[in-house]
């Protein structure tokens, strides 16, 4: 099992580092609402990965397919929330450095958004339900090994995605003038909104294939 952790960590790190909805959401959240909110979003992403990891280990791919409609709803809600954040940030005053929503609600929303982004991300689904069995012998995983895999998953995702959030937060921190902050708000809003529209577009394509 230990010998399999290295290829698993390498494959997960590579998949996480490739820019996609998760990376875009983290960058936009960090630029728009700060590093703390981006870390909550990252926690939601990691939670979604743990769910898919557990599903793959338990051999519940068929059940995952059964609940595909529920995952689709979660995905649509996540995309809609990102668009809501984008509109709110776009309309914020030039001197504002954070979204006007209360911090607790913002952080919870970021957590749930990260979770929904992962649950509806085709890249994540393919990795855990298709590619993971080629890296690990899932039939031999017990509870302790599952806990070890969860720890590795969280550590790899944190090490891979935190730099995106930190760099985006630093970019915002360097913008001290009102006009610069206003332009940065617009950039962050565009990133968040584009991510939300991408997620909703993927959900619409899934619905079209089913019809």
C-alpha atoms as a PDB file:
ATOM      1  CA  UNK A   1       0.000   0.000   0.000  1.00  0.00           C
ATOM      2  CA  UNK A   2       2.775   2.447   0.956  1.00  0.00           C
ATOM      3  CA  UNK A   3       4.475   1.848  -2.388  1.00  0.00           C
ATOM      4  CA  UNK A   4       1.266   2.872  -4.147  1.00  0.00           C
ATOM      5  CA  UNK A   5       1.002   6.222  -2.338  1.00  0.00           C
ATOM      6  CA  UNK A   6       3.722   7.902  -4.366  1.00  0.00           C
ATOM      7  CA  UNK A   7       2.166   7.260  -7.803  1.00  0.00           C
ATOM      8  CA  UNK A   8      -1.246   8.167  -6.352  1.00  0.00           C
ATOM      9  CA  UNK A   9       0.048  11.442  -4.912  1.00  0.00           C
ATOM     10  CA  UNK A  10       1.887  12.258  -8.140  1.00  0.00           C
ATOM     11  CA  UNK A  11      -1.176  11.556 -10.297  1.00  0.00           C
ATOM     12  CA  UNK A  12      -3.449  13.561  -7.994  1.00  0.00           C
ATOM     13  CA  UNK A  13      -1.036  16.487  -7.832  1.00  0.00           C
ATOM     14  CA  UNK A  14      -0.738  16.594 -11.614  1.00  0.00           C
ATOM     15  CA  UNK A  15      -4.509  16.438 -12.065  1.00  0.00           C
ATOM     16  CA  UNK A  16      -5.081  19.165  -9.469  1.00  0.00           C
ATOM     17  CA  UNK A  17      -2.404  21.468 -10.906  1.00  0.00           C
ATOM     18  CA  UNK A  18      -3.953  21.476 -14.374  1.00  0.00           C
ATOM     19  CA  UNK A  19      -6.033  24.676 -14.602  1.00  0.00           C
ATOM     20  CA  UNK A  20      -9.740  23.963 -14.511  1.00  0.00           C
ATOM     21  CA  UNK A  21     -12.908  25.105 -12.719  1.00  0.00           C
ATOM     22  CA  UNK A  22     -11.371  24.486  -9.292  1.00  0.00           C
ATOM     23  CA  UNK A  23      -8.239  26.537  -9.912  1.00  0.00           C
ATOM     24  CA  UNK A  24     -10.247  29.326 -11.546  1.00  0.00           C
ATOM     25  CA  UNK A  25     -12.682  29.418  -8.630  1.00  0.00           C
ATOM     26  CA  UNK A  26      -9.844  29.598  -6.088  1.00  0.00           C
ATOM     27  CA  UNK A  27      -8.064  32.400  -7.953  1.00  0.00           C
ATOM     28  CA  UNK A  28     -11.253  34.392  -8.384  1.00  0.00           C
ATOM     29  CA  UNK A  29     -12.316  33.858  -4.776  1.00  0.00           C
ATOM     30  CA  UNK A  30      -8.906  34.887  -3.456  1.00  0.00           C
ATOM     31  CA  UNK A  31      -8.801  38.025  -5.595  1.00  0.00           C
ATOM     32  CA  UNK A  32     -12.384  38.950  -4.793  1.00  0.00           C
ATOM     33  CA  UNK A  33     -12.899  37.927  -1.167  1.00  0.00           C
ATOM     34  CA  UNK A  34      -9.426  37.335   0.197  1.00  0.00           C
ATOM     35  CA  UNK A  35      -7.216  34.409   1.114  1.00  0.00           C
ATOM     36  CA  UNK A  36      -9.405  33.112   3.943  1.00  0.00           C
ATOM     37  CA  UNK A  37     -12.444  32.671   1.708  1.00  0.00           C
ATOM     38  CA  UNK A  38     -10.254  30.966  -0.909  1.00  0.00           C
ATOM     39  CA  UNK A  39      -8.997  28.512   1.729  1.00  0.00           C
ATOM     40  CA  UNK A  40     -12.584  27.669   2.667  1.00  0.00           C
ATOM     41  CA  UNK A  41     -13.279  27.039  -1.017  1.00  0.00           C
ATOM     42  CA  UNK A  42     -10.204  24.813  -1.159  1.00  0.00           C
ATOM     43  CA  UNK A  43     -11.523  22.893   1.859  1.00  0.00           C
ATOM     44  CA  UNK A  44     -14.766  22.303  -0.035  1.00  0.00           C
ATOM     45  CA  UNK A  45     -12.818  21.047  -3.042  1.00  0.00           C
ATOM     46  CA  UNK A  46     -10.875  18.640  -0.809  1.00  0.00           C
ATOM     47  CA  UNK A  47     -14.116  17.446   0.791  1.00  0.00           C
ATOM     48  CA  UNK A  48     -15.517  16.630  -2.640  1.00  0.00           C
ATOM     49  CA  UNK A  49     -12.348  14.705  -3.515  1.00  0.00           C
ATOM     50  CA  UNK A  50     -12.651  12.687  -0.304  1.00  0.00           C
ATOM     51  CA  UNK A  51     -16.240  11.810  -1.212  1.00  0.00           C
ATOM     52  CA  UNK A  52     -15.206  10.543  -4.650  1.00  0.00           C
ATOM     53  CA  UNK A  53     -12.222   8.707  -3.154  1.00  0.00           C
ATOM     54  CA  UNK A  54     -14.551   6.950  -0.720  1.00  0.00           C
ATOM     55  CA  UNK A  55     -17.001   6.092  -3.493  1.00  0.00           C
ATOM     56  CA  UNK A  56     -14.200   4.600  -5.593  1.00  0.00           C
ATOM     57  CA  UNK A  57     -12.758   2.567  -2.703  1.00  0.00           C
ATOM     58  CA  UNK A  58     -16.163   1.255  -1.695  1.00  0.00           C
ATOM     59  CA  UNK A  59     -16.783   0.117  -5.269  1.00  0.00           C
ATOM     60  CA  UNK A  60     -19.869   2.286  -5.495  1.00  0.00           C
ATOM     61  CA  UNK A  61     -19.403   3.611  -9.003  1.00  0.00           C
ATOM     62  CA  UNK A  62     -22.811   2.211  -9.924  1.00  0.00           C
ATOM     63  CA  UNK A  63     -24.388   4.070  -7.004  1.00  0.00           C
ATOM     64  CA  UNK A  64     -22.598   7.224  -8.065  1.00  0.00           C
ATOM     65  CA  UNK A  65     -24.199   6.866 -11.463  1.00  0.00           C
ATOM     66  CA  UNK A  66     -27.565   6.383  -9.751  1.00  0.00           C
ATOM     67  CA  UNK A  67     -27.155   9.671  -7.931  1.00  0.00           C
ATOM     68  CA  UNK A  68     -25.912  11.442 -11.044  1.00  0.00           C
ATOM     69  CA  UNK A  69     -29.010  13.649 -11.065  1.00  0.00           C
ATOM     70  CA  UNK A  70     -28.300  14.793  -7.518  1.00  0.00           C
ATOM     71  CA  UNK A  71     -24.707  15.580  -8.435  1.00  0.00           C
ATOM     72  CA  UNK A  72     -26.005  17.554 -11.415  1.00  0.00           C
ATOM     73  CA  UNK A  73     -28.244  19.642  -9.159  1.00  0.00           C
ATOM     74  CA  UNK A  74     -25.320  20.316  -6.812  1.00  0.00           C
ATOM     75  CA  UNK A  75     -23.225  21.328  -9.805  1.00  0.00           C
ATOM     76  CA  UNK A  76     -25.874  23.759 -11.068  1.00  0.00           C
ATOM     77  CA  UNK A  77     -26.266  25.329  -7.625  1.00  0.00           C
ATOM     78  CA  UNK A  78     -22.515  25.804  -7.394  1.00  0.00           C
ATOM     79  CA  UNK A  79     -22.365  27.457 -10.805  1.00  0.00           C
ATOM     80  CA  UNK A  80     -25.292  29.717  -9.976  1.00  0.00           C
ATOM     81  CA  UNK A  81     -23.666  30.760  -6.697  1.00  0.00           C
ATOM     82  CA  UNK A  82     -20.424  31.654  -8.461  1.00  0.00           C
ATOM     83  CA  UNK A  83     -22.344  33.849 -10.905  1.00  0.00           C
ATOM     84  CA  UNK A  84     -24.118  35.491  -7.952  1.00  0.00           C
ATOM     85  CA  UNK A  85     -20.731  36.242  -6.350  1.00  0.00           C
ATOM     86  CA  UNK A  86     -19.435  37.610  -9.652  1.00  0.00           C
ATOM     87  CA  UNK A  87     -22.378  40.017 -10.013  1.00  0.00           C
ATOM     88  CA  UNK A  88     -22.050  41.123  -6.392  1.00  0.00           C
ATOM     89  CA  UNK A  89     -18.327  41.744  -6.780  1.00  0.00           C
ATOM     90  CA  UNK A  90     -18.798  43.558 -10.107  1.00  0.00           C
ATOM     91  CA  UNK A  91     -21.250  45.963  -8.465  1.00  0.00           C
ATOM     92  CA  UNK A  92     -19.104  46.516  -5.353  1.00  0.00           C
ATOM     93  CA  UNK A  93     -17.640  49.956  -4.769  1.00  0.00           C
ATOM     94  CA  UNK A  94     -14.131  50.671  -6.036  1.00  0.00           C
ATOM     95  CA  UNK A  95     -12.755  50.973  -2.513  1.00  0.00           C
ATOM     96  CA  UNK A  96     -14.190  47.695  -1.270  1.00  0.00           C
ATOM     97  CA  UNK A  97     -11.722  44.931  -0.728  1.00  0.00           C
ATOM     98  CA  UNK A  98     -14.198  42.231   0.140  1.00  0.00           C
ATOM     99  CA  UNK A  99     -17.699  41.176  -0.736  1.00  0.00           C
ATOM    100  CA  UNK A 100     -20.331  42.813   1.402  1.00  0.00           C
ATOM    101  CA  UNK A 101     -21.779  39.522   2.643  1.00  0.00           C
ATOM    102  CA  UNK A 102     -21.156  38.640   6.319  1.00  0.00           C
ATOM    103  CA  UNK A 103     -17.873  36.789   6.748  1.00  0.00           C
ATOM    104  CA  UNK A 104     -19.414  33.614   8.185  1.00  0.00           C
ATOM    105  CA  UNK A 105     -21.883  33.303   5.335  1.00  0.00           C
ATOM    106  CA  UNK A 106     -19.184  34.101   2.784  1.00  0.00           C
ATOM    107  CA  UNK A 107     -16.908  31.381   4.146  1.00  0.00           C
ATOM    108  CA  UNK A 108     -19.717  28.821   4.302  1.00  0.00           C
ATOM    109  CA  UNK A 109     -20.753  29.716   0.773  1.00  0.00           C
ATOM    110  CA  UNK A 110     -17.155  29.328  -0.379  1.00  0.00           C
ATOM    111  CA  UNK A 111     -16.954  25.898   1.272  1.00  0.00           C
ATOM    112  CA  UNK A 112     -20.162  24.706  -0.365  1.00  0.00           C
ATOM    113  CA  UNK A 113     -19.122  26.169  -3.703  1.00  0.00           C
ATOM    114  CA  UNK A 114     -15.805  24.309  -3.594  1.00  0.00           C
ATOM    115  CA  UNK A 115     -17.654  21.105  -2.806  1.00  0.00           C
ATOM    116  CA  UNK A 116     -20.104  21.590  -5.671  1.00  0.00           C
ATOM    117  CA  UNK A 117     -17.288  22.440  -8.100  1.00  0.00           C
ATOM    118  CA  UNK A 118     -15.575  19.138  -7.296  1.00  0.00           C
ATOM    119  CA  UNK A 119     -18.739  17.068  -7.367  1.00  0.00           C
ATOM    120  CA  UNK A 120     -19.568  18.353 -10.847  1.00  0.00           C
ATOM    121  CA  UNK A 121     -16.038  18.454 -12.270  1.00  0.00           C
ATOM    122  CA  UNK A 122     -15.668  15.855 -15.052  1.00  0.00           C
ATOM    123  CA  UNK A 123     -11.891  15.750 -14.484  1.00  0.00           C
ATOM    124  CA  UNK A 124     -12.401  14.701 -10.859  1.00  0.00           C
ATOM    125  CA  UNK A 125     -15.015  12.114 -11.773  1.00  0.00           C
ATOM    126  CA  UNK A 126     -12.748  10.530 -14.384  1.00  0.00           C
ATOM    127  CA  UNK A 127      -9.762  10.517 -12.034  1.00  0.00           C
ATOM    128  CA  UNK A 128     -11.442   8.771  -9.118  1.00  0.00           C
ATOM    129  CA  UNK A 129     -13.838   6.442 -10.897  1.00  0.00           C
ATOM    130  CA  UNK A 130     -11.695   5.511 -13.912  1.00  0.00           C
ATOM    131  CA  UNK A 131      -8.006   6.305 -13.407  1.00  0.00           C
ATOM    132  CA  UNK A 132      -7.639   5.672  -9.668  1.00  0.00           C
ATOM    133  CA  UNK A 133      -8.141   1.891  -9.949  1.00  0.00           C
ATOM    134  CA  UNK A 134      -5.149   1.767 -12.318  1.00  0.00           C
ATOM    135  CA  UNK A 135      -2.916   3.321  -9.651  1.00  0.00           C
ATOM    136  CA  UNK A 136      -4.228   1.632  -6.497  1.00  0.00           C
ATOM    137  CA  UNK A 137      -5.566  -1.816  -5.665  1.00  0.00           C
ATOM    138  CA  UNK A 138      -8.864  -0.572  -4.276  1.00  0.00           C
ATOM    139  CA  UNK A 139     -10.043  -4.026  -3.212  1.00  0.00           C
ATOM    140  CA  UNK A 140      -7.349  -4.264  -0.551  1.00  0.00           C
ATOM    141  CA  UNK A 141      -7.979  -0.904   1.144  1.00  0.00           C
ATOM    142  CA  UNK A 142      -9.077  -1.134   4.797  1.00  0.00           C
ATOM    143  CA  UNK A 143     -10.208   1.631   7.164  1.00  0.00           C
ATOM    144  CA  UNK A 144      -6.696   2.640   8.244  1.00  0.00           C
ATOM    145  CA  UNK A 145      -5.484   2.741   4.656  1.00  0.00           C
ATOM    146  CA  UNK A 146      -8.519   4.789   3.693  1.00  0.00           C
ATOM    147  CA  UNK A 147      -7.637   7.305   6.419  1.00  0.00           C
ATOM    148  CA  UNK A 148      -4.068   7.412   5.103  1.00  0.00           C
ATOM    149  CA  UNK A 149      -5.320   8.028   1.571  1.00  0.00           C
ATOM    150  CA  UNK A 150      -7.590  10.809   2.824  1.00  0.00           C
ATOM    151  CA  UNK A 151      -4.627  12.441   4.565  1.00  0.00           C
ATOM    152  CA  UNK A 152      -2.492  12.185   1.430  1.00  0.00           C
ATOM    153  CA  UNK A 153      -5.329  13.572  -0.691  1.00  0.00           C
ATOM    154  CA  UNK A 154      -5.840  16.612   1.544  1.00  0.00           C
ATOM    155  CA  UNK A 155      -2.089  17.295   1.789  1.00  0.00           C
ATOM    156  CA  UNK A 156      -1.541  17.035  -1.977  1.00  0.00           C
ATOM    157  CA  UNK A 157      -4.497  19.267  -2.805  1.00  0.00           C
ATOM    158  CA  UNK A 158      -3.394  21.816  -0.211  1.00  0.00           C
ATOM    159  CA  UNK A 159       0.201  21.865  -1.451  1.00  0.00           C
ATOM    160  CA  UNK A 160      -0.951  22.156  -5.062  1.00  0.00           C
ATOM    161  CA  UNK A 161      -3.734  24.724  -4.762  1.00  0.00           C
ATOM    162  CA  UNK A 162      -2.646  27.007  -1.903  1.00  0.00           C
ATOM    163  CA  UNK A 163       0.023  28.705  -4.079  1.00  0.00           C
ATOM    164  CA  UNK A 164      -2.706  29.761  -6.538  1.00  0.00           C
ATOM    165  CA  UNK A 165      -4.693  31.320  -3.680  1.00  0.00           C
ATOM    166  CA  UNK A 166      -1.658  33.011  -2.104  1.00  0.00           C
ATOM    167  CA  UNK A 167      -0.439  34.529  -5.367  1.00  0.00           C
ATOM    168  CA  UNK A 168      -3.919  35.834  -6.180  1.00  0.00           C
ATOM    169  CA  UNK A 169      -4.254  37.320  -2.672  1.00  0.00           C
ATOM    170  CA  UNK A 170      -0.841  39.014  -2.999  1.00  0.00           C
ATOM    171  CA  UNK A 171      -1.859  40.480  -6.331  1.00  0.00           C
ATOM    172  CA  UNK A 172      -4.873  42.002  -4.617  1.00  0.00           C
ATOM    173  CA  UNK A 173      -2.779  43.202  -1.679  1.00  0.00           C
ATOM    174  CA  UNK A 174      -0.530  45.195  -3.985  1.00  0.00           C
ATOM    175  CA  UNK A 175      -3.511  47.107  -5.329  1.00  0.00           C
ATOM    176  CA  UNK A 176      -3.798  49.975  -2.856  1.00  0.00           C
ATOM    177  CA  UNK A 177      -5.417  52.658  -4.998  1.00  0.00           C
ATOM    178  CA  UNK A 178      -9.183  52.829  -5.358  1.00  0.00           C
ATOM    179  CA  UNK A 179      -9.078  52.660  -9.149  1.00  0.00           C
ATOM    180  CA  UNK A 180      -6.737  49.689  -9.113  1.00  0.00           C
ATOM    181  CA  UNK A 181      -8.981  47.862  -6.659  1.00  0.00           C
ATOM    182  CA  UNK A 182     -11.970  48.604  -8.866  1.00  0.00           C
ATOM    183  CA  UNK A 183     -10.217  47.099 -11.887  1.00  0.00           C
ATOM    184  CA  UNK A 184      -9.108  44.101  -9.837  1.00  0.00           C
ATOM    185  CA  UNK A 185     -12.673  43.586  -8.652  1.00  0.00           C
ATOM    186  CA  UNK A 186     -13.737  43.474 -12.287  1.00  0.00           C
ATOM    187  CA  UNK A 187     -11.008  40.958 -13.156  1.00  0.00           C
ATOM    188  CA  UNK A 188     -11.902  38.732 -10.183  1.00  0.00           C
ATOM    189  CA  UNK A 189     -15.596  39.051 -11.040  1.00  0.00           C
ATOM    190  CA  UNK A 190     -14.906  38.009 -14.635  1.00  0.00           C
ATOM    191  CA  UNK A 191     -12.936  34.939 -13.511  1.00  0.00           C
ATOM    192  CA  UNK A 192     -15.597  33.872 -11.010  1.00  0.00           C
ATOM    193  CA  UNK A 193     -18.443  34.537 -13.455  1.00  0.00           C
ATOM    194  CA  UNK A 194     -16.718  32.667 -16.290  1.00  0.00           C
ATOM    195  CA  UNK A 195     -16.167  29.699 -13.970  1.00  0.00           C
ATOM    196  CA  UNK A 196     -19.826  29.725 -12.962  1.00  0.00           C
ATOM    197  CA  UNK A 197     -20.981  29.890 -16.590  1.00  0.00           C
ATOM    198  CA  UNK A 198     -18.601  27.066 -17.507  1.00  0.00           C
ATOM    199  CA  UNK A 199     -20.049  24.888 -14.755  1.00  0.00           C
ATOM    200  CA  UNK A 200     -23.627  25.694 -15.798  1.00  0.00           C
ATOM    201  CA  UNK A 201     -22.701  25.041 -19.435  1.00  0.00           C
ATOM    202  CA  UNK A 202     -21.345  21.612 -18.531  1.00  0.00           C
ATOM    203  CA  UNK A 203     -24.544  20.874 -16.620  1.00  0.00           C
ATOM    204  CA  UNK A 204     -26.665  21.985 -19.565  1.00  0.00           C
ATOM    205  CA  UNK A 205     -24.642  19.752 -21.893  1.00  0.00           C
ATOM    206  CA  UNK A 206     -25.227  16.820 -19.551  1.00  0.00           C
ATOM    207  CA  UNK A 207     -28.962  17.500 -19.567  1.00  0.00           C
ATOM    208  CA  UNK A 208     -28.949  17.723 -23.362  1.00  0.00           C
ATOM    209  CA  UNK A 209     -27.237  14.329 -23.658  1.00  0.00           C
ATOM    210  CA  UNK A 210     -29.886  12.777 -21.401  1.00  0.00           C
ATOM    211  CA  UNK A 211     -32.808  14.199 -23.351  1.00  0.00           C
END
